[in-house]
Short mmCIF file of C-alpha atoms in Angstrom, two decimals:
data_model
loop_
_atom_site.label_atom_id
_atom_site.label_comp_id
_atom_site.label_asym_id
_atom_site.label_seq_id
_atom_site.Cartn_x
_atom_site.Cartn_y
_atom_site.Cartn_z
CA MET A 1 5.45 -27.98 94.67
CA ARG A 2 7.19 -30.39 97.02
CA ALA A 3 7.33 -32.72 94.26
CA VAL A 4 9.28 -30.44 92.13
CA ILE A 5 11.59 -29.60 95.05
CA ALA A 6 12.01 -33.23 95.94
CA ALA A 7 12.99 -33.88 92.21
CA LEU A 8 15.52 -31.08 92.02
CA ILE A 9 17.03 -32.28 95.48
CA ALA A 10 17.46 -35.93 94.04
CA ALA A 11 18.74 -34.60 90.50
CA LEU A 12 21.47 -32.50 92.41
CA ALA A 13 22.32 -35.48 94.61
CA LEU A 14 22.79 -37.45 91.73
CA ALA A 15 24.95 -35.17 89.99
CA ALA A 16 27.11 -34.77 92.89
CA CYS A 17 27.85 -38.54 92.37
CA VAL A 18 28.94 -38.26 88.92
CA PRO A 19 32.71 -38.16 88.96
CA GLU A 20 34.19 -35.07 87.40
CA LYS A 21 36.43 -35.60 84.29
CA PRO A 22 39.97 -34.36 85.15
CA ALA A 23 41.22 -31.66 83.51
CA PRO A 24 43.75 -32.55 80.38
CA LEU A 25 47.45 -32.89 81.22
CA ARG A 26 48.19 -30.50 78.15
CA ASP A 27 46.20 -28.01 76.19
CA PRO A 28 44.47 -29.95 73.40
CA LYS A 29 44.86 -26.65 71.25
CA GLY A 30 48.77 -26.69 71.29
CA LEU A 31 51.01 -28.59 68.87
CA ILE A 32 51.91 -32.11 69.43
CA SER A 33 54.38 -34.43 67.42
CA SER A 34 54.99 -37.75 67.32
CA ALA A 35 58.22 -40.00 66.95
CA ALA A 36 59.10 -39.81 63.00
CA LEU A 37 61.48 -42.91 63.00
CA PHE A 38 59.35 -45.09 64.91
CA ASP A 39 59.89 -48.79 64.43
CA PRO A 40 56.81 -50.91 65.60
CA ALA A 41 58.80 -54.26 66.03
CA ARG A 42 61.29 -52.68 68.17
CA PHE A 43 58.53 -51.16 70.35
CA ALA A 44 57.08 -54.69 70.97
CA GLY A 45 57.74 -56.25 74.33
CA GLN A 46 57.68 -55.62 78.15
CA TRP A 47 57.28 -51.94 79.42
CA HIS A 48 56.93 -50.28 82.90
CA VAL A 49 55.13 -47.10 83.65
CA VAL A 50 57.38 -44.98 85.39
CA GLN A 51 55.60 -41.75 85.47
CA SER A 52 51.92 -41.13 84.41
CA GLY A 53 48.94 -38.61 84.93
CA VAL A 54 47.13 -41.04 86.85
CA PRO A 55 49.74 -41.74 89.98
CA GLY A 56 50.39 -45.21 90.89
CA CYS A 57 49.18 -46.84 87.34
CA SER A 58 51.23 -49.61 86.25
CA GLY A 59 49.92 -49.54 82.62
CA ALA A 60 50.09 -51.74 79.68
CA GLN A 61 52.86 -53.84 80.42
CA SER A 62 52.93 -56.39 77.27
CA TRP A 63 52.98 -54.88 73.81
CA ALA A 64 52.73 -57.89 71.52
CA TRP A 65 53.45 -57.10 67.86
CA ASP A 66 51.52 -59.24 65.22
CA GLY A 67 54.30 -58.23 62.53
CA LYS A 68 51.78 -56.62 60.51
CA ALA A 69 49.72 -53.59 62.05
CA ALA A 70 48.91 -54.11 65.33
CA TYR A 71 49.66 -54.76 68.98
CA GLN A 72 47.94 -56.96 71.42
CA VAL A 73 48.18 -54.96 74.62
CA LYS A 74 47.85 -55.98 78.35
CA GLY A 75 47.91 -54.38 81.72
CA ALA A 76 46.27 -51.34 83.36
CA ASP A 77 44.63 -48.37 81.36
CA CYS A 78 46.18 -45.37 82.75
CA THR A 79 43.38 -43.17 81.69
CA GLY A 80 41.94 -43.42 85.10
CA ALA A 81 39.75 -46.45 84.51
CA THR A 82 40.06 -49.25 86.98
CA ALA A 83 39.72 -52.00 84.59
CA GLN A 84 42.69 -54.35 83.26
CA LEU A 85 43.38 -53.43 79.80
CA ASP A 86 43.44 -56.27 76.88
CA ASP A 87 43.01 -54.50 73.71
CA ARG A 88 44.25 -54.54 69.94
CA ILE A 89 46.12 -51.53 69.41
CA VAL A 90 46.29 -50.69 65.53
CA LEU A 91 48.66 -48.46 63.95
CA THR A 92 47.08 -45.42 61.94
CA GLY A 93 49.96 -43.59 60.51
CA PRO A 94 53.49 -42.95 60.54
CA GLY A 95 55.35 -42.00 63.58
CA GLY A 96 54.07 -44.35 66.03
CA ARG A 97 50.21 -43.06 65.72
CA MET A 98 47.84 -45.67 66.86
CA ILE A 99 44.32 -46.29 68.21
CA GLY A 100 42.48 -49.06 70.25
CA HIS A 101 39.01 -50.23 70.39
CA ALA A 102 38.41 -49.89 74.08
CA GLY A 103 41.76 -49.12 75.77
CA TYR A 104 42.90 -45.42 76.49
CA GLY A 105 39.32 -44.16 76.31
CA GLY A 106 39.40 -45.06 72.62
CA GLU A 107 41.50 -42.17 71.92
CA PRO A 108 44.61 -41.77 69.22
CA ILE A 109 47.57 -42.82 70.94
CA TRP A 110 50.89 -41.23 69.83
CA VAL A 111 54.22 -42.40 70.68
CA LEU A 112 55.99 -38.95 71.27
CA TRP A 113 59.39 -40.14 71.48
CA VAL A 114 61.38 -43.23 72.07
CA ASP A 115 64.97 -43.26 72.72
CA TYR A 116 67.27 -44.90 70.01
CA ASP A 117 67.73 -48.17 71.75
CA TYR A 118 63.85 -48.40 72.61
CA ARG A 119 64.69 -48.04 76.26
CA ILE A 120 62.22 -45.29 77.16
CA ALA A 121 59.43 -44.01 75.69
CA ALA A 122 56.75 -41.00 76.03
CA LEU A 123 53.32 -41.63 75.08
CA GLY A 124 50.23 -39.34 75.14
CA THR A 125 47.11 -38.25 73.26
CA PRO A 126 46.61 -35.09 71.00
CA SER A 127 43.44 -34.27 73.58
CA GLY A 128 45.85 -34.16 76.57
CA SER A 129 43.62 -36.46 78.34
CA TRP A 130 46.45 -38.90 79.34
CA GLY A 131 50.31 -39.09 78.97
CA LEU A 132 52.92 -41.52 80.58
CA ILE A 133 56.45 -42.49 80.21
CA LEU A 134 57.10 -46.21 79.74
CA SER A 135 60.49 -47.95 80.41
CA ARG A 136 61.94 -51.49 79.80
CA GLN A 137 63.61 -51.26 83.13
CA THR A 138 62.75 -49.84 86.86
CA PRO A 139 64.11 -47.57 87.74
CA ALA A 140 64.49 -45.99 84.58
CA ARG A 141 67.99 -44.41 83.68
CA PRO A 142 67.81 -40.72 85.10
CA ASP A 143 69.19 -39.43 81.84
CA LEU A 144 66.41 -40.93 79.68
CA LEU A 145 63.64 -40.27 82.14
CA LYS A 146 64.90 -36.59 81.95
CA ALA A 147 65.01 -36.82 78.23
CA ALA A 148 61.21 -38.17 78.03
CA ARG A 149 60.12 -35.50 80.51
CA GLU A 150 61.47 -32.88 78.44
CA VAL A 151 59.68 -34.29 75.29
CA LEU A 152 56.44 -34.20 77.39
CA ASP A 153 57.23 -30.67 78.21
CA PHE A 154 57.80 -29.67 74.65
CA ASN A 155 54.31 -31.20 73.75
CA GLY A 156 52.69 -29.04 76.37
CA TYR A 157 52.23 -31.69 79.22
CA ASP A 158 52.09 -30.42 82.88
CA LEU A 159 55.01 -32.21 84.26
CA ALA A 160 54.02 -31.57 87.84
CA ARG A 161 51.02 -34.07 87.25
CA MET A 162 53.33 -36.59 85.79
CA GLN A 163 54.06 -38.77 88.76
CA PRO A 164 55.34 -42.19 89.55
#
């Protein structure tokens, strides 16, 4: 009996050490849309995370376009992972829909919106597990940041959890 109790205590202690997965930033049952007129070549280049569901995450800063169907992305993974990101992100469909091999939890990445001049963009996942706002400059232009936040709100993101 003591062995059973000791095993239960050990199992409970181990379960307490497993980090709890954070709640999604949006309801995954809600509708979500991607940027219909997405131009992958114009999206390429240097970006800075200005807001994320993971506060303080610097994000993928370098999006190098191969001219065909993929980006080589380097920076930090804003899904809560601590490892540096170095992944090939492949376009999977129209409207800025893509997926990586290991980065971003292996989930689909959607460009929800990018402004006309590709100065700021809102990215997220249909599952709502992460979302972020990228800008070419820091600080981001206030009017563009406001527009990106409105797009995230429209797609069901909890803006209170989107922090610098």
